[in-house]
Amino acid sequence: MKMKKNTKILLLLIVFGGLVGGSIGLYLWFKPVPGIDSLETELTVPANDLFLAFETDENAANDKYLNKVVEVTGLVREVKTNEAGFPVVVLETDDMMFGVICEFESKNPLPKDVQVGALITIKGLCNGKLLDVVLNRCLFIN
């Protein structure tokens, strides 16, 4: 049974489109992400001020901080690990239940001597507010 010429062309276009789309998808998936240490700090803010900005007006805070590299200074409330086994630091705020969560990566380890109550500065990518304000891909500054 012979296929019509138009059907063959359509089939070739679909296969070609799938190959191009798959190639673009693979490129984007494996594209290297620049390390947080190579990104310039856009904003510097105390942890409590960052939390209050989101608590007071989340839309304005999103406009100002979301997806930006932020340096946050605050007192350590808690040091723990996440499901992937990477360090997480929670910084104090005036809120008794919620704070600023700073999630580290394996390539940006947290020094072992960071303890609850220490005043530290962390650089990270602001991911907005869930219940806490979240910074990802964090890097310990001091």
PDB file of C-alpha atoms in Angstrom:
ATOM      1  CA  MET A   1       0.000   0.000   0.000  1.00  0.00           C
ATOM      2  CA  LYS A   2       1.458   3.353  -1.044  1.00  0.00           C
ATOM      3  CA  MET A   3       1.302   6.395   1.207  1.00  0.00           C
ATOM      4  CA  LYS A   4       0.289   9.643  -0.320  1.00  0.00           C
ATOM      5  CA  LYS A   5       3.023  12.218  -0.782  1.00  0.00           C
ATOM      6  CA  ASN A   6       1.372  14.619   1.706  1.00  0.00           C
ATOM      7  CA  THR A   7       1.211  11.921   4.377  1.00  0.00           C
ATOM      8  CA  LYS A   8       4.943  11.152   3.976  1.00  0.00           C
ATOM      9  CA  ILE A   9       5.823  14.840   4.274  1.00  0.00           C
ATOM     10  CA  LEU A  10       3.640  15.223   7.361  1.00  0.00           C
ATOM     11  CA  LEU A  11       5.230  12.169   8.964  1.00  0.00           C
ATOM     12  CA  LEU A  12       8.742  13.476   8.237  1.00  0.00           C
ATOM     13  CA  LEU A  13       7.826  16.872   9.709  1.00  0.00           C
ATOM     14  CA  ILE A  14       6.490  15.218  12.877  1.00  0.00           C
ATOM     15  CA  VAL A  15       9.661  13.121  13.274  1.00  0.00           C
ATOM     16  CA  PHE A  16      11.881  16.142  12.562  1.00  0.00           C
ATOM     17  CA  GLY A  17       9.901  18.289  15.041  1.00  0.00           C
ATOM     18  CA  GLY A  18      10.211  15.573  17.675  1.00  0.00           C
ATOM     19  CA  LEU A  19      13.975  15.378  17.185  1.00  0.00           C
ATOM     20  CA  VAL A  20      14.397  19.161  17.369  1.00  0.00           C
ATOM     21  CA  GLY A  21      12.110  19.415  20.426  1.00  0.00           C
ATOM     22  CA  GLY A  22      13.887  16.535  22.149  1.00  0.00           C
ATOM     23  CA  SER A  23      17.292  18.070  21.445  1.00  0.00           C
ATOM     24  CA  ILE A  24      16.228  21.420  22.868  1.00  0.00           C
ATOM     25  CA  GLY A  25      14.753  19.701  25.922  1.00  0.00           C
ATOM     26  CA  LEU A  26      17.961  17.736  26.553  1.00  0.00           C
ATOM     27  CA  TYR A  27      20.058  20.872  26.164  1.00  0.00           C
ATOM     28  CA  LEU A  28      17.947  22.771  28.698  1.00  0.00           C
ATOM     29  CA  TRP A  29      17.903  19.822  31.118  1.00  0.00           C
ATOM     30  CA  PHE A  30      21.696  19.417  31.133  1.00  0.00           C
ATOM     31  CA  LYS A  31      22.569  23.119  30.766  1.00  0.00           C
ATOM     32  CA  PRO A  32      24.990  24.064  33.555  1.00  0.00           C
ATOM     33  CA  VAL A  33      23.566  26.357  36.219  1.00  0.00           C
ATOM     34  CA  PRO A  34      25.963  29.075  37.396  1.00  0.00           C
ATOM     35  CA  GLY A  35      27.034  28.670  41.007  1.00  0.00           C
ATOM     36  CA  ILE A  36      25.610  31.136  43.509  1.00  0.00           C
ATOM     37  CA  ASP A  37      29.172  32.231  44.303  1.00  0.00           C
ATOM     38  CA  SER A  38      29.550  33.534  40.736  1.00  0.00           C
ATOM     39  CA  LEU A  39      26.309  35.547  40.900  1.00  0.00           C
ATOM     40  CA  GLU A  40      26.363  39.109  42.177  1.00  0.00           C
ATOM     41  CA  THR A  41      24.343  39.963  45.279  1.00  0.00           C
ATOM     42  CA  GLU A  42      21.353  42.084  44.288  1.00  0.00           C
ATOM     43  CA  LEU A  43      19.991  42.909  47.750  1.00  0.00           C
ATOM     44  CA  THR A  44      21.272  42.792  51.329  1.00  0.00           C
ATOM     45  CA  VAL A  45      18.726  42.576  54.144  1.00  0.00           C
ATOM     46  CA  PRO A  46      18.381  41.395  57.758  1.00  0.00           C
ATOM     47  CA  ALA A  47      16.420  38.136  58.062  1.00  0.00           C
ATOM     48  CA  ASN A  48      13.621  39.731  60.084  1.00  0.00           C
ATOM     49  CA  ASP A  49      13.160  42.551  57.527  1.00  0.00           C
ATOM     50  CA  LEU A  50      12.972  40.022  54.695  1.00  0.00           C
ATOM     51  CA  PHE A  51      10.349  38.006  56.554  1.00  0.00           C
ATOM     52  CA  LEU A  52       8.340  41.132  57.457  1.00  0.00           C
ATOM     53  CA  ALA A  53       8.360  42.298  53.839  1.00  0.00           C
ATOM     54  CA  PHE A  54       6.646  39.056  52.787  1.00  0.00           C
ATOM     55  CA  GLU A  55       4.361  39.052  55.828  1.00  0.00           C
ATOM     56  CA  THR A  56       3.217  42.654  55.257  1.00  0.00           C
ATOM     57  CA  ASP A  57       2.748  42.696  51.466  1.00  0.00           C
ATOM     58  CA  GLU A  58       3.615  39.455  49.696  1.00  0.00           C
ATOM     59  CA  ASN A  59       3.041  40.851  46.188  1.00  0.00           C
ATOM     60  CA  ALA A  60       5.390  43.801  46.740  1.00  0.00           C
ATOM     61  CA  ALA A  61       7.956  41.489  48.366  1.00  0.00           C
ATOM     62  CA  ASN A  62       7.732  39.102  45.404  1.00  0.00           C
ATOM     63  CA  ASP A  63       8.399  42.017  43.048  1.00  0.00           C
ATOM     64  CA  LYS A  64      11.413  43.067  45.099  1.00  0.00           C
ATOM     65  CA  TYR A  65      12.993  39.754  46.167  1.00  0.00           C
ATOM     66  CA  LEU A  66      11.639  36.807  44.157  1.00  0.00           C
ATOM     67  CA  ASN A  67      14.309  35.051  42.047  1.00  0.00           C
ATOM     68  CA  LYS A  68      16.949  37.555  43.142  1.00  0.00           C
ATOM     69  CA  VAL A  69      20.278  36.843  44.806  1.00  0.00           C
ATOM     70  CA  VAL A  70      19.921  38.074  48.383  1.00  0.00           C
ATOM     71  CA  GLU A  71      22.383  38.303  51.266  1.00  0.00           C
ATOM     72  CA  VAL A  72      20.595  37.732  54.563  1.00  0.00           C
ATOM     73  CA  THR A  73      22.022  38.270  58.047  1.00  0.00           C
ATOM     74  CA  GLY A  74      20.407  36.824  61.137  1.00  0.00           C
ATOM     75  CA  LEU A  75      20.637  34.622  64.213  1.00  0.00           C
ATOM     76  CA  VAL A  76      20.555  30.868  63.670  1.00  0.00           C
ATOM     77  CA  ARG A  77      17.354  29.342  65.073  1.00  0.00           C
ATOM     78  CA  GLU A  78      17.968  25.803  63.829  1.00  0.00           C
ATOM     79  CA  VAL A  79      20.466  23.744  61.834  1.00  0.00           C
ATOM     80  CA  LYS A  80      19.202  20.547  60.197  1.00  0.00           C
ATOM     81  CA  THR A  81      19.371  18.512  56.980  1.00  0.00           C
ATOM     82  CA  ASN A  82      16.720  18.169  54.280  1.00  0.00           C
ATOM     83  CA  GLU A  83      15.471  14.976  52.598  1.00  0.00           C
ATOM     84  CA  ALA A  84      18.455  15.009  50.232  1.00  0.00           C
ATOM     85  CA  GLY A  85      20.860  15.191  53.167  1.00  0.00           C
ATOM     86  CA  PHE A  86      21.936  18.789  52.482  1.00  0.00           C
ATOM     87  CA  PRO A  87      22.261  21.385  55.254  1.00  0.00           C
ATOM     88  CA  VAL A  88      19.389  23.742  56.053  1.00  0.00           C
ATOM     89  CA  VAL A  89      19.678  26.772  58.337  1.00  0.00           C
ATOM     90  CA  VAL A  90      16.612  28.522  59.748  1.00  0.00           C
ATOM     91  CA  LEU A  91      17.226  32.167  60.686  1.00  0.00           C
ATOM     92  CA  GLU A  92      15.340  33.896  63.522  1.00  0.00           C
ATOM     93  CA  THR A  93      12.522  36.372  62.937  1.00  0.00           C
ATOM     94  CA  ASP A  94      10.113  38.082  65.310  1.00  0.00           C
ATOM     95  CA  ASP A  95       7.593  35.351  64.438  1.00  0.00           C
ATOM     96  CA  MET A  96       7.736  32.491  66.938  1.00  0.00           C
ATOM     97  CA  MET A  97       6.854  29.789  64.388  1.00  0.00           C
ATOM     98  CA  PHE A  98       8.313  30.879  61.063  1.00  0.00           C
ATOM     99  CA  GLY A  99      11.647  32.215  59.868  1.00  0.00           C
ATOM    100  CA  VAL A 100      13.939  32.374  56.867  1.00  0.00           C
ATOM    101  CA  ILE A 101      14.918  28.929  55.592  1.00  0.00           C
ATOM    102  CA  CYS A 102      18.291  28.748  53.846  1.00  0.00           C
ATOM    103  CA  GLU A 103      18.799  25.532  51.854  1.00  0.00           C
ATOM    104  CA  PHE A 104      22.362  24.618  50.912  1.00  0.00           C
ATOM    105  CA  GLU A 105      23.671  22.338  48.158  1.00  0.00           C
ATOM    106  CA  SER A 106      26.400  19.717  48.361  1.00  0.00           C
ATOM    107  CA  LYS A 107      28.807  21.996  46.483  1.00  0.00           C
ATOM    108  CA  ASN A 108      28.163  24.823  48.987  1.00  0.00           C
ATOM    109  CA  PRO A 109      28.649  23.106  52.353  1.00  0.00           C
ATOM    110  CA  LEU A 110      27.852  24.785  55.642  1.00  0.00           C
ATOM    111  CA  PRO A 111      30.792  25.036  58.063  1.00  0.00           C
ATOM    112  CA  LYS A 112      30.483  22.478  60.845  1.00  0.00           C
ATOM    113  CA  ASP A 113      30.945  25.097  63.588  1.00  0.00           C
ATOM    114  CA  VAL A 114      27.707  26.997  62.816  1.00  0.00           C
ATOM    115  CA  GLN A 115      25.560  26.736  65.935  1.00  0.00           C
ATOM    116  CA  VAL A 116      22.166  27.903  67.171  1.00  0.00           C
ATOM    117  CA  GLY A 117      22.349  31.536  68.299  1.00  0.00           C
ATOM    118  CA  ALA A 118      25.255  32.471  66.012  1.00  0.00           C
ATOM    119  CA  LEU A 119      24.955  35.636  63.906  1.00  0.00           C
ATOM    120  CA  ILE A 120      25.662  34.648  60.292  1.00  0.00           C
ATOM    121  CA  THR A 121      25.314  35.975  56.746  1.00  0.00           C
ATOM    122  CA  ILE A 122      24.082  33.746  53.948  1.00  0.00           C
ATOM    123  CA  LYS A 123      23.753  34.412  50.222  1.00  0.00           C
ATOM    124  CA  GLY A 124      21.000  32.642  48.309  1.00  0.00           C
ATOM    125  CA  LEU A 125      18.344  32.801  45.631  1.00  0.00           C
ATOM    126  CA  CYS A 126      15.028  33.989  47.088  1.00  0.00           C
ATOM    127  CA  ASN A 127      12.267  31.513  46.313  1.00  0.00           C
ATOM    128  CA  GLY A 128       9.453  33.472  47.996  1.00  0.00           C
ATOM    129  CA  LYS A 129       7.282  32.650  50.969  1.00  0.00           C
ATOM    130  CA  LEU A 130       5.513  29.410  51.686  1.00  0.00           C
ATOM    131  CA  LEU A 131       5.065  29.535  55.451  1.00  0.00           C
ATOM    132  CA  ASP A 132       8.680  30.592  55.891  1.00  0.00           C
ATOM    133  CA  VAL A 133      10.670  32.693  53.444  1.00  0.00           C
ATOM    134  CA  VAL A 134      12.886  30.303  51.471  1.00  0.00           C
ATOM    135  CA  LEU A 135      16.353  30.854  50.005  1.00  0.00           C
ATOM    136  CA  ASN A 136      17.778  28.121  47.748  1.00  0.00           C
ATOM    137  CA  ARG A 137      21.302  27.316  46.533  1.00  0.00           C
ATOM    138  CA  CYS A 138      22.722  29.074  49.588  1.00  0.00           C
ATOM    139  CA  LEU A 139      26.330  29.943  50.268  1.00  0.00           C
ATOM    140  CA  PHE A 140      27.745  30.693  53.727  1.00  0.00           C
ATOM    141  CA  ILE A 141      29.352  34.159  53.748  1.00  0.00           C
ATOM    142  CA  ASN A 142      30.359  34.555  57.430  1.00  0.00           C
TER     143      ASN A 142
END
